[in-house]
XYZ file of C-alpha atoms in Angstrom:
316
model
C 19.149 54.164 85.629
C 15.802 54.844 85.349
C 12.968 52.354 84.750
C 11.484 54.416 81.915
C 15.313 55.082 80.271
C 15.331 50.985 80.163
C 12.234 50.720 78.355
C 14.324 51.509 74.979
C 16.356 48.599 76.115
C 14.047 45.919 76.725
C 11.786 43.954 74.156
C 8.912 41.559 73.877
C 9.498 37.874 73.565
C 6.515 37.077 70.963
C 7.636 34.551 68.151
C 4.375 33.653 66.942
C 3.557 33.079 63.234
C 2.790 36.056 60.810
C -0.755 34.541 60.589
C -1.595 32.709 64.011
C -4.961 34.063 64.954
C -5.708 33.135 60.900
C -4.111 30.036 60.752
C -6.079 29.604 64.506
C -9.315 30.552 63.078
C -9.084 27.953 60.552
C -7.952 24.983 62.429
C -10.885 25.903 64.433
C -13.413 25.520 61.792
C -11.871 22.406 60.503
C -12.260 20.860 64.075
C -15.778 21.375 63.906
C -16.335 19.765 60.565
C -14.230 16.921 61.375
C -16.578 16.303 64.046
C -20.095 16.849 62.718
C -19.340 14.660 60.532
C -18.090 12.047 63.124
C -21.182 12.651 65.156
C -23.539 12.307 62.016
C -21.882 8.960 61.301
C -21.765 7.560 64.461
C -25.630 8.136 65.001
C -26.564 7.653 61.062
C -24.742 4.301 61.457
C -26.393 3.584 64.544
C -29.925 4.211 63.625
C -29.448 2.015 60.256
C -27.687 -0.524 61.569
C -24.719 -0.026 59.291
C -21.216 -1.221 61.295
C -19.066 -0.067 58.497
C -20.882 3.882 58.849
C -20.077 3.624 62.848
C -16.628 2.750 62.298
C -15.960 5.210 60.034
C -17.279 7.816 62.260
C -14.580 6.393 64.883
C -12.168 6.521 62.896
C -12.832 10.456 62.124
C -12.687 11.095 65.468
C -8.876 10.304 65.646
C -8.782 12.841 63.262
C -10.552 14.689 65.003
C -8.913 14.848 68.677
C -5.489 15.224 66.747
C -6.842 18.338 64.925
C -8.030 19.734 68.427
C -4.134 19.247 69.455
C -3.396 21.951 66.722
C -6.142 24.025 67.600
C -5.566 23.976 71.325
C -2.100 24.613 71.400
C -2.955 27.659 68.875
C -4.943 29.039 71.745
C -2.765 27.725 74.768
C 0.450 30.090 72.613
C -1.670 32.985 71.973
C -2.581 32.973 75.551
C 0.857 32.629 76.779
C 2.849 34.605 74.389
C 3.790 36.944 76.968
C 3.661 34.829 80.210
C 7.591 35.584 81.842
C 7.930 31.413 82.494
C 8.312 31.033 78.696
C 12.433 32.479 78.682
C 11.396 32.635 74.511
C 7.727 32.781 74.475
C 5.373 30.542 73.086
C 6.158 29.986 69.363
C 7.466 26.694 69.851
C 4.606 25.518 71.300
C 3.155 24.373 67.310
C 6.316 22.549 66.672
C 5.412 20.663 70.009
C 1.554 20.348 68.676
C 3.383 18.970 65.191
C 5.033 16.499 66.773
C 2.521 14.781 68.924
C -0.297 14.630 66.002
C 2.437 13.342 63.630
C 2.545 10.457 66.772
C -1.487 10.073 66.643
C -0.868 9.693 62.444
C 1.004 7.036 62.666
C -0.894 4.930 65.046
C -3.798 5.561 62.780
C -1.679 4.450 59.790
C -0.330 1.463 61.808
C -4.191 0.485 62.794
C -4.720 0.571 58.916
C -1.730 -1.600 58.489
C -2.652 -3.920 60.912
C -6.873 -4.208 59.500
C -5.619 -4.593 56.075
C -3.436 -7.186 56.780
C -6.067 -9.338 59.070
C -8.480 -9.121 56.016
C -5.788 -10.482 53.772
C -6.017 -13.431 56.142
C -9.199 -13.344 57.316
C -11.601 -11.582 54.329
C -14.776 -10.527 55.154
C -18.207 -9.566 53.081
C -18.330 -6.065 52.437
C -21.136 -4.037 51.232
C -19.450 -2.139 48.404
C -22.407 0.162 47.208
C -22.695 1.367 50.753
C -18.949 1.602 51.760
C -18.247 3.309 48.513
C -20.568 6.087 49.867
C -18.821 6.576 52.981
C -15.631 6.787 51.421
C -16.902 9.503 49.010
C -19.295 11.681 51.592
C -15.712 11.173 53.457
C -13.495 12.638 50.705
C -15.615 15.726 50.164
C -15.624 16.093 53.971
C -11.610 16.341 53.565
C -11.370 18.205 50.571
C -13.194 21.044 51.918
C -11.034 21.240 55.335
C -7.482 20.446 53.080
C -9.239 23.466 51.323
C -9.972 25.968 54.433
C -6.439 24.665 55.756
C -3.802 24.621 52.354
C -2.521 28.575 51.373
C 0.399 27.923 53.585
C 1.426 24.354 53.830
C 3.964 22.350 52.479
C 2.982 20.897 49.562
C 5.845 18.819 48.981
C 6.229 17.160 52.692
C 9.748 17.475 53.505
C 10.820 18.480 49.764
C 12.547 22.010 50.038
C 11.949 23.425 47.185
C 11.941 26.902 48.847
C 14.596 26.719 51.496
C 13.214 29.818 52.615
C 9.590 29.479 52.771
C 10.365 25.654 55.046
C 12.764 27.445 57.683
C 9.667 29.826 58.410
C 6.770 26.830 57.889
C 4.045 26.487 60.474
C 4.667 22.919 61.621
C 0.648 23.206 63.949
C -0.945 23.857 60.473
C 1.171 21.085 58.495
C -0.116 18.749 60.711
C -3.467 19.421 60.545
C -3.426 19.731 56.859
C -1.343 16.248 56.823
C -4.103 14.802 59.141
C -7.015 15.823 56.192
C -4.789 15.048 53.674
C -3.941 11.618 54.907
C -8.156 10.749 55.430
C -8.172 12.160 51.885
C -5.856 9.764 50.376
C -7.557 7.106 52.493
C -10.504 7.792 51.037
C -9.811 7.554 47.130
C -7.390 4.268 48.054
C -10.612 2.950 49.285
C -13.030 4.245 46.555
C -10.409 2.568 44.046
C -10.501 -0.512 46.102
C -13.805 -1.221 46.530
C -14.811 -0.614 42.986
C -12.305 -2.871 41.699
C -13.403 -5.119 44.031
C -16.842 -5.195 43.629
C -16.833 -4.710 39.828
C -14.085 -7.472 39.052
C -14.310 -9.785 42.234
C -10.845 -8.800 43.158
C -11.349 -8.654 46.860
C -7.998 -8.712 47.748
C -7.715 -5.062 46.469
C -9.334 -3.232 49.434
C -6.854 -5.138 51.856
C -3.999 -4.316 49.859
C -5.028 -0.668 48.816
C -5.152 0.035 52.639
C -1.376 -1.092 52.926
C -0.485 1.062 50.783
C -1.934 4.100 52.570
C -0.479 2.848 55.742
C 2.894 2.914 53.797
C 2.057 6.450 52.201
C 1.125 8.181 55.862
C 3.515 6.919 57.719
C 6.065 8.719 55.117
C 4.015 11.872 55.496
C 4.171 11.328 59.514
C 7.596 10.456 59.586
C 8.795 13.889 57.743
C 7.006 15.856 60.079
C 8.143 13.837 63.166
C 11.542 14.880 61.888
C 10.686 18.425 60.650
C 9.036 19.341 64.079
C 11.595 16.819 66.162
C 14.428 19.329 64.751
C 13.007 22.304 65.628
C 12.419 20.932 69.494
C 15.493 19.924 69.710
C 17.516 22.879 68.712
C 18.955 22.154 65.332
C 20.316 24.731 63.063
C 17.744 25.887 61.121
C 19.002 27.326 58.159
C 23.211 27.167 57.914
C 22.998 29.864 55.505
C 21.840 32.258 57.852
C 24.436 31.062 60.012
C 26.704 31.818 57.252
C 25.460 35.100 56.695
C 25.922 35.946 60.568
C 29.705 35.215 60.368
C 30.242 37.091 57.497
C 28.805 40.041 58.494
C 30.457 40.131 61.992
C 34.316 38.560 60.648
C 35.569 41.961 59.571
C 38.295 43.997 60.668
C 40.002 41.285 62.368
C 36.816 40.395 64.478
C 36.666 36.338 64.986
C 33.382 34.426 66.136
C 34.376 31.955 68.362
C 30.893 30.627 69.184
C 27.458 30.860 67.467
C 24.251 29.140 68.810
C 21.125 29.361 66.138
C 18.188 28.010 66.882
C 14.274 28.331 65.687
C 11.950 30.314 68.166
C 8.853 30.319 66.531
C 7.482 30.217 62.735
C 9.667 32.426 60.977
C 11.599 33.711 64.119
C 15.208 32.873 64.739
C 17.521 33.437 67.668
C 21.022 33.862 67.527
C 24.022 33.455 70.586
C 27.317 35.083 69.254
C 30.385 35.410 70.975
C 33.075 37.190 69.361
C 36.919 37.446 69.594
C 38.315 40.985 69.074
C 41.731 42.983 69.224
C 39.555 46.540 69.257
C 36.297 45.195 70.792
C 33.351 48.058 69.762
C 29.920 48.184 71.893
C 28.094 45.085 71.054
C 25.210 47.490 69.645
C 27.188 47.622 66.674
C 27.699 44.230 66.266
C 23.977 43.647 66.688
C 23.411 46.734 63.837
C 25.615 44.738 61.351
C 22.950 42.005 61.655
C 19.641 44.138 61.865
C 18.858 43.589 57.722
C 18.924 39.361 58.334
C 15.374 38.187 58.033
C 14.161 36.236 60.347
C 16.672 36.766 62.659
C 14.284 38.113 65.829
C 16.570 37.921 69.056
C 20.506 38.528 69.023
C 22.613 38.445 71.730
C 26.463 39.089 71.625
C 29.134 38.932 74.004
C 32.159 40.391 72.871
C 36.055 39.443 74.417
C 38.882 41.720 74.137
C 41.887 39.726 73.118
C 45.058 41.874 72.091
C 47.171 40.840 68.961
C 51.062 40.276 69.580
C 52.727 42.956 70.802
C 55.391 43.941 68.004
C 59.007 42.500 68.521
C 61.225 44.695 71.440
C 58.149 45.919 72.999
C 57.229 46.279 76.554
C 55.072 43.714 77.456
């Protein structure tokens, strides 16, 4: 056969998001706001002598390196999507991303747990007016990025209300919008906190409000730990498409015998079929019975000829 009568048989392996270079573009920018404001805290904090300004700016630059995990491996897939060592390209590579900055959340939530709960014992002096004003220049801060980052994310963390929409979800950007959204939270918890603290004397509150976060992220980390854990480990992703693929294909007598579905990228599936047949037809037409299932981006079937019983006094 000739190389250019293959070409008509032969396809790209690209499973990246409908929006990548978008969703890219915006990580990006986020990235860079997470960290001038890090840098301006750091040095503001450092110039006025104010401890609680420097450790804020710290702690935004967790945030910050686990934001440049999303945005890297954005780049790093783009990049790649066509390198031959990926056998399905590069579309995985967010899920991957997703589950290492769900990691980084919860050692940040843990390192919240573990600061509230020493000030419980051990409570210090805090300068409320002045904390207050981090927390709030920090909220804005996250606002705006949860803004730039929150057309496509899930909104309900792990709730499917549209089973659809969740098999296709973008587990890079759900991180990084969990990552702002988790500072966010931080930050009214703490405004909340230290009001009630320094208006009523309850000083107790700030400790406490910050276990609660703790408890609150690490529910938000743990769903996409499991989200993006499924998806890297091969789980079905949707067992109505699965459905779907052995109805269409069961007909005539036709058996499936084995079916392998698995996510590729965001809103890419591939499917494995093998299928059991007494008149076996080219598996182009088993493939055409599936061509109208969305999502369903790379289908391979094997097909195995297995004659019915031969009717009674026949020749074998």
């Amino acid at each position: 056969m000739h190389a250019h009568s293959l070409d008509r048989f032969t396809h790209e392996h690209v499973f990246l998001g409908a929006r990548h270079e978008h969703n890219e573009r915006r990580v990006w920018l986020v990235v860079g706001l997470t960290f001038a404001m890090m840098v301006a805290e750091i040095t503001g904090g450092t110039m006025f002598g104010s401890l609680a300004l420097v450790a804020d700016g710290w702690h935004m630059s967790t945030h910050a390196a686990a934001l440049s995990i999303s945005a890297l491996a954005y780049l790093y897939a783009r990049r790649h999507a066509r390198d031959p060592r990926f056998a399905f390209g590069t579309g995985k590579l967010g899920d991957l991303a997703g589950f290492a900055s769900a990691i980084v959340l919860a050692m940040i939530a843990l390192l919240i747990g573990y600061e509230s709960v020493t000030r419980l014992v051990h409570p210090v002096v805090i300068a409320y007016r002045e904390a207050v004003a981090i927390a709030a220049l920090g909220l804005l801060v996250n606002l705006a990025s949860a803004w730039l980052l929150g057309d496509e994310h899930d909104h309900h963390h792990g709730h499917d209300h549209d089973h659809a929409h969740h098999h296709a979800h973008d587990h890079n950007l759900r991180s990084a919008y969990v990552h702002v959204l988790a500072d966010a939270a931080t930050s009214v918890l703490a405004i909340l906190g230290l009001t009630a603290a320094g208006l009523f004397g309850w000083t107790l509150m700030d400790p406490v409000v910050g276990l609660v976060g703790t408890a609150v992220i690490l529910a938000w980390a743990w769903g996409l730990v499991r989200d993006a854990g499924a998806v890297l480990l091969d789980t079905v992703p949707d067992p109505d498409l699965a459905g779907a693929i052995r109805e269409r294909l069961e007909t005539g007598g036709d058996r499936v015998s084995d079916l392998h579905l698995w996510r590729v990228g965001p809103g890419h599936n591939a499917a494995v079929v093998t299928l059991v047949s007494d008149h076996p037809e080219p598996a182009g037409a088993y493939k055409a019975r599936l061509a109208a299932l969305p999502a369903l981006s790379h289908v391979t079937v094997e097909v195995e000829h297995c004659p019915g019983p031969h009717p009674r006094g026949a020749a074998a």
